[in-house]
Amino acid sequence: MKQPLIVANWKMNGSELLLRDLVRAFERQGPDLAAQVVLTLPAPFFSLARALLESGEISWGGQNIHWQDEGAFTGEISAPMIAAMGGTHCIVGHSERRQGWAETDQVVASKAQACLRADITPIVCVGERLEERQQDKTIEVVKRQLEAVITNLAPALLEKIVVAYEPVWAIGTGQEATPEMAQEVHSSLKKLLGTQCLQSPPVLYGGSVKADNVAALLAMDDVDGVLVGGASLVTEEFVRLCAYAGEQAKNNSNG
Ligand code: PGA
């Protein structure tokens, strides 16, 4: 059975209390978690994550890094810093950073490379804006965004990344893409990845994922997991979402 990958993106939310609560809820759930879970957290919670998630059953990481390993960049953090604390993943190119901090495809590519240099997994986000979907440019946009990242990566490194398709219009709106819409884009992204490496890295879907829609998304052939914002901030909802994802993975392998 292939374990789906469930990544929580807390954004600039949450607290140490929430992290403790979530970890306790997962502990109550028992070890049979059929999904792989990664919590991407604000940096002030890293040291608590290191302490609470020491067993490694649940992984954690960051939401953004600078593309340089060190230097005079006040307020920034680097991939080696996350790695040194035991973090294993970092989101790069989230649409909120592309829009709010004018991150270009090239900046996102440099950040992905910084993660790989530090031996942590970049979760590379791509996704079209509403007007781009309306103009039928979805595939063109997401391919351009992904190509910028993968062009300079050797196949062995490419197999170490995670890709997340997040349509901008679906983020935080409660209006998720239909499973078929996600499948169509994922299949194009996987074809593109398949031209560069043998083993396609996982492609996650993100944008208004909840406990109630996760199974239908994961039932699609090319949806390998989900990136979850709002629903990862409500302990019960997130634990339920992970449990449903695990059940769906069992159904997929039985069917
Ligand atoms: P959402 O956010 O689940 O709240 O839509 C997803 C994301 O931005 O990664």
PDB file of C-alpha atoms and ligand atoms in Angstrom:
ATOM      1  CA  MET A   1       0.000   0.000   0.000  1.00  0.00           C
ATOM      2  CA  LYS A   2       1.311   3.439  -0.903  1.00  0.00           C
ATOM      3  CA  GLN A   3       1.007   5.804   2.040  1.00  0.00           C
ATOM      4  CA  PRO A   4      -0.527   9.135   1.090  1.00  0.00           C
ATOM      5  CA  LEU A   5       1.457  12.166   2.182  1.00  0.00           C
ATOM      6  CA  ILE A   6      -0.501  14.656   4.273  1.00  0.00           C
ATOM      7  CA  VAL A   7       1.205  18.007   4.774  1.00  0.00           C
ATOM      8  CA  ALA A   8      -0.200  20.547   7.220  1.00  0.00           C
ATOM      9  CA  ASN A   9       0.502  24.178   6.391  1.00  0.00           C
ATOM     10  CA  TRP A  10      -0.162  26.252   9.470  1.00  0.00           C
ATOM     11  CA  LYS A  11       0.813  29.501   7.712  1.00  0.00           C
ATOM     12  CA  MET A  12       1.167  32.318  10.328  1.00  0.00           C
ATOM     13  CA  ASN A  13      -1.201  30.582  12.742  1.00  0.00           C
ATOM     14  CA  GLY A  14      -1.177  28.190  15.646  1.00  0.00           C
ATOM     15  CA  SER A  15       0.540  28.033  19.011  1.00  0.00           C
ATOM     16  CA  GLU A  16       2.620  25.721  21.165  1.00  0.00           C
ATOM     17  CA  LEU A  17      -0.624  24.699  22.802  1.00  0.00           C
ATOM     18  CA  LEU A  18      -2.091  23.622  19.468  1.00  0.00           C
ATOM     19  CA  LEU A  19       1.044  21.661  18.609  1.00  0.00           C
ATOM     20  CA  ARG A  20       0.916  19.812  21.936  1.00  0.00           C
ATOM     21  CA  ASP A  21      -2.785  19.151  21.470  1.00  0.00           C
ATOM     22  CA  LEU A  22      -2.307  17.775  17.961  1.00  0.00           C
ATOM     23  CA  VAL A  23       0.568  15.503  18.937  1.00  0.00           C
ATOM     24  CA  ARG A  24      -1.452  14.140  21.875  1.00  0.00           C
ATOM     25  CA  ALA A  25      -4.409  13.472  19.578  1.00  0.00           C
ATOM     26  CA  PHE A  26      -2.190  11.514  17.186  1.00  0.00           C
ATOM     27  CA  GLU A  27      -0.766   9.539  20.090  1.00  0.00           C
ATOM     28  CA  ARG A  28      -4.291   8.569  21.167  1.00  0.00           C
ATOM     29  CA  GLN A  29      -4.942   7.419  17.612  1.00  0.00           C
ATOM     30  CA  GLY A  30      -2.244   4.758  17.979  1.00  0.00           C
ATOM     31  CA  PRO A  31       0.654   3.842  15.710  1.00  0.00           C
ATOM     32  CA  ASP A  32      -1.446   2.501  12.836  1.00  0.00           C
ATOM     33  CA  LEU A  33      -1.441   5.740  10.941  1.00  0.00           C
ATOM     34  CA  ALA A  34      -1.667   4.674   7.311  1.00  0.00           C
ATOM     35  CA  ALA A  35      -0.674   8.112   6.085  1.00  0.00           C
ATOM     36  CA  GLN A  36       2.649   9.928   6.259  1.00  0.00           C
ATOM     37  CA  VAL A  37       2.147  13.225   8.094  1.00  0.00           C
ATOM     38  CA  VAL A  38       4.332  16.341   7.914  1.00  0.00           C
ATOM     39  CA  LEU A  39       3.606  19.519   9.878  1.00  0.00           C
ATOM     40  CA  THR A  40       5.017  22.703   8.340  1.00  0.00           C
ATOM     41  CA  LEU A  41       5.214  25.213  11.151  1.00  0.00           C
ATOM     42  CA  PRO A  42       6.153  28.803  11.913  1.00  0.00           C
ATOM     43  CA  ALA A  43       9.836  28.871  12.953  1.00  0.00           C
ATOM     44  CA  PRO A  44       9.191  29.789  16.630  1.00  0.00           C
ATOM     45  CA  PHE A  45       7.608  26.346  17.100  1.00  0.00           C
ATOM     46  CA  PHE A  46      10.530  24.371  15.655  1.00  0.00           C
ATOM     47  CA  SER A  47      12.218  23.568  18.939  1.00  0.00           C
ATOM     48  CA  LEU A  48       9.008  22.281  20.486  1.00  0.00           C
ATOM     49  CA  ALA A  49       8.398  20.214  17.336  1.00  0.00           C
ATOM     50  CA  ARG A  50      11.880  18.753  17.678  1.00  0.00           C
ATOM     51  CA  ALA A  51      11.135  17.735  21.259  1.00  0.00           C
ATOM     52  CA  LEU A  52       7.613  16.416  20.710  1.00  0.00           C
ATOM     53  CA  LEU A  53       8.184  14.641  17.405  1.00  0.00           C
ATOM     54  CA  GLU A  54      11.464  13.002  18.293  1.00  0.00           C
ATOM     55  CA  SER A  55      10.208   9.514  17.420  1.00  0.00           C
ATOM     56  CA  GLY A  56       9.944  10.571  13.775  1.00  0.00           C
ATOM     57  CA  GLU A  57       6.504   9.039  13.206  1.00  0.00           C
ATOM     58  CA  ILE A  58       5.285  12.497  12.329  1.00  0.00           C
ATOM     59  CA  SER A  59       7.730  14.761  10.520  1.00  0.00           C
ATOM     60  CA  TRP A  60       7.918  18.526  10.557  1.00  0.00           C
ATOM     61  CA  GLY A  61       9.399  21.347   8.537  1.00  0.00           C
ATOM     62  CA  GLY A  62       9.218  25.001   7.513  1.00  0.00           C
ATOM     63  CA  GLN A  63       7.064  27.055   5.181  1.00  0.00           C
ATOM     64  CA  ASN A  64       9.722  29.201   3.545  1.00  0.00           C
ATOM     65  CA  ILE A  65      13.502  29.699   3.496  1.00  0.00           C
ATOM     66  CA  HIS A  66      16.076  31.998   1.958  1.00  0.00           C
ATOM     67  CA  TRP A  67      17.861  30.552  -1.080  1.00  0.00           C
ATOM     68  CA  GLN A  68      21.277  31.217   0.470  1.00  0.00           C
ATOM     69  CA  ASP A  69      22.670  28.989   3.209  1.00  0.00           C
ATOM     70  CA  GLU A  70      23.755  31.898   5.435  1.00  0.00           C
ATOM     71  CA  GLY A  71      24.530  35.597   5.334  1.00  0.00           C
ATOM     72  CA  ALA A  72      23.344  39.125   6.049  1.00  0.00           C
ATOM     73  CA  PHE A  73      19.630  38.560   5.450  1.00  0.00           C
ATOM     74  CA  THR A  74      17.930  39.968   8.533  1.00  0.00           C
ATOM     75  CA  GLY A  75      14.806  38.087   9.519  1.00  0.00           C
ATOM     76  CA  GLU A  76      15.340  35.126   7.210  1.00  0.00           C
ATOM     77  CA  ILE A  77      15.990  31.476   8.007  1.00  0.00           C
ATOM     78  CA  SER A  78      17.897  28.929   5.936  1.00  0.00           C
ATOM     79  CA  ALA A  79      17.420  25.322   4.889  1.00  0.00           C
ATOM     80  CA  PRO A  80      20.511  24.132   6.829  1.00  0.00           C
ATOM     81  CA  MET A  81      19.003  25.670   9.987  1.00  0.00           C
ATOM     82  CA  ILE A  82      15.835  23.610   9.569  1.00  0.00           C
ATOM     83  CA  ALA A  83      17.879  20.494   8.826  1.00  0.00           C
ATOM     84  CA  ALA A  84      20.115  21.049  11.873  1.00  0.00           C
ATOM     85  CA  MET A  85      17.041  21.059  14.115  1.00  0.00           C
ATOM     86  CA  GLY A  86      15.679  17.845  12.661  1.00  0.00           C
ATOM     87  CA  GLY A  87      13.144  19.316  10.234  1.00  0.00           C
ATOM     88  CA  THR A  88      12.771  17.282   7.069  1.00  0.00           C
ATOM     89  CA  HIS A  89      10.656  19.385   4.693  1.00  0.00           C
ATOM     90  CA  CYS A  90      10.058  22.971   3.602  1.00  0.00           C
ATOM     91  CA  ILE A  91       7.375  24.490   1.411  1.00  0.00           C
ATOM     92  CA  VAL A  92       8.717  26.637  -1.434  1.00  0.00           C
ATOM     93  CA  GLY A  93       6.776  28.788  -3.872  1.00  0.00           C
ATOM     94  CA  HIS A  94       3.465  28.902  -2.030  1.00  0.00           C
ATOM     95  CA  SER A  95       1.146  31.236  -3.927  1.00  0.00           C
ATOM     96  CA  GLU A  96       0.952  33.536  -0.889  1.00  0.00           C
ATOM     97  CA  ARG A  97       4.719  34.067  -1.228  1.00  0.00           C
ATOM     98  CA  ARG A  98       4.625  34.334  -5.001  1.00  0.00           C
ATOM     99  CA  GLN A  99       1.959  37.047  -4.679  1.00  0.00           C
ATOM    100  CA  GLY A 100       2.836  38.796  -1.420  1.00  0.00           C
ATOM    101  CA  TRP A 101       6.638  38.728  -1.810  1.00  0.00           C
ATOM    102  CA  ALA A 102       6.822  38.710  -5.608  1.00  0.00           C
ATOM    103  CA  GLU A 103       8.696  35.407  -5.668  1.00  0.00           C
ATOM    104  CA  THR A 104       9.496  34.498  -9.250  1.00  0.00           C
ATOM    105  CA  ASP A 105       9.808  31.010 -10.714  1.00  0.00           C
ATOM    106  CA  GLN A 106      13.609  31.477 -10.542  1.00  0.00           C
ATOM    107  CA  VAL A 107      13.534  32.387  -6.855  1.00  0.00           C
ATOM    108  CA  VAL A 108      11.385  29.332  -6.169  1.00  0.00           C
ATOM    109  CA  ALA A 109      13.862  27.156  -8.112  1.00  0.00           C
ATOM    110  CA  SER A 110      16.776  28.531  -6.049  1.00  0.00           C
ATOM    111  CA  LYS A 111      14.906  27.826  -2.832  1.00  0.00           C
ATOM    112  CA  ALA A 112      14.185  24.258  -3.931  1.00  0.00           C
ATOM    113  CA  GLN A 113      17.902  23.803  -4.624  1.00  0.00           C
ATOM    114  CA  ALA A 114      18.770  25.214  -1.203  1.00  0.00           C
ATOM    115  CA  CYS A 115      16.528  22.580   0.402  1.00  0.00           C
ATOM    116  CA  LEU A 116      18.140  19.784  -1.572  1.00  0.00           C
ATOM    117  CA  ARG A 117      21.643  21.022  -0.663  1.00  0.00           C
ATOM    118  CA  ALA A 118      20.626  20.792   2.992  1.00  0.00           C
ATOM    119  CA  ASP A 119      19.087  17.371   2.443  1.00  0.00           C
ATOM    120  CA  ILE A 120      15.533  18.406   3.235  1.00  0.00           C
ATOM    121  CA  THR A 121      12.562  17.865   0.926  1.00  0.00           C
ATOM    122  CA  PRO A 122      11.245  20.912  -0.911  1.00  0.00           C
ATOM    123  CA  ILE A 123       7.463  20.904  -1.300  1.00  0.00           C
ATOM    124  CA  VAL A 124       7.223  22.883  -4.509  1.00  0.00           C
ATOM    125  CA  CYS A 125       3.861  24.629  -4.928  1.00  0.00           C
ATOM    126  CA  VAL A 126       2.405  25.445  -8.328  1.00  0.00           C
ATOM    127  CA  GLY A 127      -1.056  26.640  -9.267  1.00  0.00           C
ATOM    128  CA  GLU A 128      -3.055  28.903 -11.520  1.00  0.00           C
ATOM    129  CA  ARG A 129      -5.023  32.027 -10.595  1.00  0.00           C
ATOM    130  CA  LEU A 130      -8.750  32.174 -11.333  1.00  0.00           C
ATOM    131  CA  GLU A 131      -8.336  34.330 -14.424  1.00  0.00           C
ATOM    132  CA  GLU A 132      -5.724  31.935 -15.785  1.00  0.00           C
ATOM    133  CA  ARG A 133      -8.135  29.021 -15.384  1.00  0.00           C
ATOM    134  CA  GLN A 134     -10.895  31.038 -17.042  1.00  0.00           C
ATOM    135  CA  GLN A 135      -8.542  31.722 -19.964  1.00  0.00           C
ATOM    136  CA  ASP A 136      -7.802  28.011 -20.220  1.00  0.00           C
ATOM    137  CA  LYS A 137      -4.168  28.522 -19.243  1.00  0.00           C
ATOM    138  CA  THR A 138      -4.019  26.206 -16.235  1.00  0.00           C
ATOM    139  CA  ILE A 139      -1.767  23.537 -17.702  1.00  0.00           C
ATOM    140  CA  GLU A 140       0.501  26.090 -19.363  1.00  0.00           C
ATOM    141  CA  VAL A 141       0.966  28.002 -16.075  1.00  0.00           C
ATOM    142  CA  VAL A 142       1.642  25.025 -13.812  1.00  0.00           C
ATOM    143  CA  LYS A 143       4.041  23.479 -16.334  1.00  0.00           C
ATOM    144  CA  ARG A 144       5.975  26.739 -16.597  1.00  0.00           C
ATOM    145  CA  GLN A 145       6.217  26.973 -12.805  1.00  0.00           C
ATOM    146  CA  LEU A 146       7.379  23.380 -12.435  1.00  0.00           C
ATOM    147  CA  GLU A 147       9.764  23.476 -15.400  1.00  0.00           C
ATOM    148  CA  ALA A 148      11.661  26.375 -13.818  1.00  0.00           C
ATOM    149  CA  VAL A 149      12.367  24.173 -10.797  1.00  0.00           C
ATOM    150  CA  ILE A 150      13.164  20.895 -12.506  1.00  0.00           C
ATOM    151  CA  THR A 151      15.235  22.096 -15.465  1.00  0.00           C
ATOM    152  CA  ASN A 152      18.466  22.218 -13.522  1.00  0.00           C
ATOM    153  CA  LEU A 153      17.921  19.217 -11.289  1.00  0.00           C
ATOM    154  CA  ALA A 154      19.639  15.888 -11.902  1.00  0.00           C
ATOM    155  CA  PRO A 155      17.125  12.989 -11.992  1.00  0.00           C
ATOM    156  CA  ALA A 156      18.348  11.640  -8.651  1.00  0.00           C
ATOM    157  CA  LEU A 157      17.567  14.992  -7.006  1.00  0.00           C
ATOM    158  CA  LEU A 158      14.302  15.440  -8.836  1.00  0.00           C
ATOM    159  CA  GLU A 159      13.045  12.206  -7.334  1.00  0.00           C
ATOM    160  CA  LYS A 160      13.556  13.753  -3.889  1.00  0.00           C
ATOM    161  CA  ILE A 161      11.170  16.670  -4.279  1.00  0.00           C
ATOM    162  CA  VAL A 162       7.438  16.835  -3.574  1.00  0.00           C
ATOM    163  CA  VAL A 163       5.148  18.808  -5.872  1.00  0.00           C
ATOM    164  CA  ALA A 164       1.927  20.406  -4.644  1.00  0.00           C
ATOM    165  CA  TYR A 165      -0.742  21.564  -7.078  1.00  0.00           C
ATOM    166  CA  GLU A 166      -2.679  24.354  -5.398  1.00  0.00           C
ATOM    167  CA  PRO A 167      -5.110  26.305  -7.559  1.00  0.00           C
ATOM    168  CA  VAL A 168      -4.957  29.826  -6.115  1.00  0.00           C
ATOM    169  CA  TRP A 169      -8.745  30.227  -6.310  1.00  0.00           C
ATOM    170  CA  ALA A 170      -9.226  27.169  -4.101  1.00  0.00           C
ATOM    171  CA  ILE A 171      -6.930  28.264  -1.262  1.00  0.00           C
ATOM    172  CA  GLY A 172      -8.788  29.298   1.867  1.00  0.00           C
ATOM    173  CA  THR A 173     -12.030  29.779  -0.053  1.00  0.00           C
ATOM    174  CA  GLY A 174     -13.876  26.581   0.812  1.00  0.00           C
ATOM    175  CA  GLN A 175     -14.129  25.961  -2.913  1.00  0.00           C
ATOM    176  CA  GLU A 176     -11.904  22.993  -3.679  1.00  0.00           C
ATOM    177  CA  ALA A 177     -11.133  21.771  -7.184  1.00  0.00           C
ATOM    178  CA  THR A 178     -13.164  18.721  -8.125  1.00  0.00           C
ATOM    179  CA  PRO A 179     -11.220  15.452  -7.969  1.00  0.00           C
ATOM    180  CA  GLU A 180     -11.405  15.317 -11.790  1.00  0.00           C
ATOM    181  CA  MET A 181      -9.925  18.795 -12.132  1.00  0.00           C
ATOM    182  CA  ALA A 182      -7.096  17.836  -9.785  1.00  0.00           C
ATOM    183  CA  GLN A 183      -6.513  14.576 -11.657  1.00  0.00           C
ATOM    184  CA  GLU A 184      -6.238  16.365 -15.007  1.00  0.00           C
ATOM    185  CA  VAL A 185      -3.540  18.733 -13.747  1.00  0.00           C
ATOM    186  CA  HIS A 186      -1.704  16.056 -11.756  1.00  0.00           C
ATOM    187  CA  SER A 187      -1.553  13.814 -14.775  1.00  0.00           C
ATOM    188  CA  SER A 188       0.065  16.603 -16.850  1.00  0.00           C
ATOM    189  CA  LEU A 189       2.542  17.364 -14.084  1.00  0.00           C
ATOM    190  CA  LYS A 190       3.450  13.693 -13.791  1.00  0.00           C
ATOM    191  CA  LYS A 191       3.977  13.431 -17.542  1.00  0.00           C
ATOM    192  CA  LEU A 192       6.345  16.371 -17.347  1.00  0.00           C
ATOM    193  CA  LEU A 193       8.196  14.863 -14.380  1.00  0.00           C
ATOM    194  CA  GLY A 194       8.320  11.535 -16.198  1.00  0.00           C
ATOM    195  CA  THR A 195      10.350  13.085 -19.011  1.00  0.00           C
ATOM    196  CA  GLN A 196      13.140  13.845 -16.516  1.00  0.00           C
ATOM    197  CA  CYS A 197      13.216  10.913 -14.118  1.00  0.00           C
ATOM    198  CA  LEU A 198      12.068   7.310 -13.809  1.00  0.00           C
ATOM    199  CA  GLN A 199      10.280   7.503 -10.485  1.00  0.00           C
ATOM    200  CA  SER A 200       7.934  10.502 -10.447  1.00  0.00           C
ATOM    201  CA  PRO A 201       7.996  12.372  -7.133  1.00  0.00           C
ATOM    202  CA  PRO A 202       4.665  12.601  -5.282  1.00  0.00           C
ATOM    203  CA  VAL A 203       2.181  15.218  -6.447  1.00  0.00           C
ATOM    204  CA  LEU A 204      -0.133  16.580  -3.731  1.00  0.00           C
ATOM    205  CA  TYR A 205      -3.338  18.539  -4.120  1.00  0.00           C
ATOM    206  CA  GLY A 206      -3.966  21.615  -1.946  1.00  0.00           C
ATOM    207  CA  GLY A 207      -6.829  24.097  -1.654  1.00  0.00           C
ATOM    208  CA  SER A 208      -9.742  23.753   0.786  1.00  0.00           C
ATOM    209  CA  VAL A 209      -8.993  20.122   1.633  1.00  0.00           C
ATOM    210  CA  LYS A 210     -11.079  18.892   4.587  1.00  0.00           C
ATOM    211  CA  ALA A 211     -11.874  15.591   6.250  1.00  0.00           C
ATOM    212  CA  ASP A 212     -14.995  15.375   4.104  1.00  0.00           C
ATOM    213  CA  ASN A 213     -13.358  15.708   0.696  1.00  0.00           C
ATOM    214  CA  VAL A 214      -9.954  14.092   1.216  1.00  0.00           C
ATOM    215  CA  ALA A 215     -11.018  10.553   0.295  1.00  0.00           C
ATOM    216  CA  ALA A 216     -12.522  11.559  -3.060  1.00  0.00           C
ATOM    217  CA  LEU A 217      -9.344  13.453  -3.953  1.00  0.00           C
ATOM    218  CA  LEU A 218      -7.089  10.575  -2.954  1.00  0.00           C
ATOM    219  CA  ALA A 219      -9.196   8.146  -4.974  1.00  0.00           C
ATOM    220  CA  MET A 220      -7.747   9.759  -8.113  1.00  0.00           C
ATOM    221  CA  ASP A 221      -4.848   7.880  -9.719  1.00  0.00           C
ATOM    222  CA  ASP A 222      -2.362  10.731  -9.672  1.00  0.00           C
ATOM    223  CA  VAL A 223      -3.211  12.394  -6.356  1.00  0.00           C
ATOM    224  CA  ASP A 224      -0.529  11.146  -3.963  1.00  0.00           C
ATOM    225  CA  GLY A 225      -1.457  13.258  -0.969  1.00  0.00           C
ATOM    226  CA  VAL A 226      -2.763  16.622   0.144  1.00  0.00           C
ATOM    227  CA  LEU A 227      -1.512  19.968   1.445  1.00  0.00           C
ATOM    228  CA  VAL A 228      -3.881  21.230   4.112  1.00  0.00           C
ATOM    229  CA  GLY A 229      -4.155  24.792   5.416  1.00  0.00           C
ATOM    230  CA  GLY A 230      -7.212  25.759   7.477  1.00  0.00           C
ATOM    231  CA  ALA A 231      -8.273  22.215   8.347  1.00  0.00           C
ATOM    232  CA  SER A 232      -4.847  21.506   9.864  1.00  0.00           C
ATOM    233  CA  LEU A 233      -5.506  24.094  12.582  1.00  0.00           C
ATOM    234  CA  VAL A 234      -8.421  22.195  14.080  1.00  0.00           C
ATOM    235  CA  THR A 235      -7.054  19.146  15.857  1.00  0.00           C
ATOM    236  CA  GLU A 236     -10.073  16.884  15.555  1.00  0.00           C
ATOM    237  CA  GLU A 237     -10.656  17.745  11.926  1.00  0.00           C
ATOM    238  CA  PHE A 238      -7.026  17.160  10.975  1.00  0.00           C
ATOM    239  CA  VAL A 239      -6.724  13.851  12.809  1.00  0.00           C
ATOM    240  CA  ARG A 240      -9.952  12.707  11.148  1.00  0.00           C
ATOM    241  CA  LEU A 241      -8.661  13.859   7.768  1.00  0.00           C
ATOM    242  CA  CYS A 242      -5.485  11.800   8.217  1.00  0.00           C
ATOM    243  CA  ALA A 243      -7.502   8.756   9.277  1.00  0.00           C
ATOM    244  CA  TYR A 244      -9.783   9.049   6.208  1.00  0.00           C
ATOM    245  CA  ALA A 245      -6.721   9.435   4.008  1.00  0.00           C
ATOM    246  CA  GLY A 246      -5.283   6.237   5.458  1.00  0.00           C
ATOM    247  CA  GLU A 247      -8.541   4.369   4.894  1.00  0.00           C
ATOM    248  CA  GLN A 248      -8.726   5.587   1.315  1.00  0.00           C
ATOM    249  CA  ALA A 249      -5.173   4.357   0.704  1.00  0.00           C
ATOM    250  CA  LYS A 250      -6.219   0.904   1.929  1.00  0.00           C
ATOM    251  CA  ASN A 251      -9.254   0.977  -0.392  1.00  0.00           C
ATOM    252  CA  ASN A 252      -7.058   2.017  -3.326  1.00  0.00           C
ATOM    253  CA  SER A 253      -4.719  -0.890  -2.766  1.00  0.00           C
ATOM    254  CA  ASN A 254      -7.605  -3.366  -2.380  1.00  0.00           C
ATOM    255  CA  GLY A 255      -9.405  -2.145  -5.441  1.00  0.00           C
TER     256      GLY A 255
HETATM  257  P1  PGA B   1      -6.434  25.816   2.668  1.00  0.00           P
HETATM  258  O1  PGA B   1      -4.896  26.231   2.359  1.00  0.00           O
HETATM  259  O2  PGA B   1      -6.435  24.350   2.955  1.00  0.00           O
HETATM  260  O3  PGA B   1      -6.804  26.650   3.850  1.00  0.00           O
HETATM  261  O4  PGA B   1      -7.209  26.151   1.444  1.00  0.00           O
HETATM  262  C1  PGA B   1      -4.058  25.390   1.624  1.00  0.00           C
HETATM  263  C2  PGA B   1      -2.699  26.028   1.455  1.00  0.00           C
HETATM  264  O5  PGA B   1      -2.608  27.239   1.290  1.00  0.00           O
HETATM  265  O6  PGA B   1      -1.667  25.334   1.450  1.00  0.00           O
END
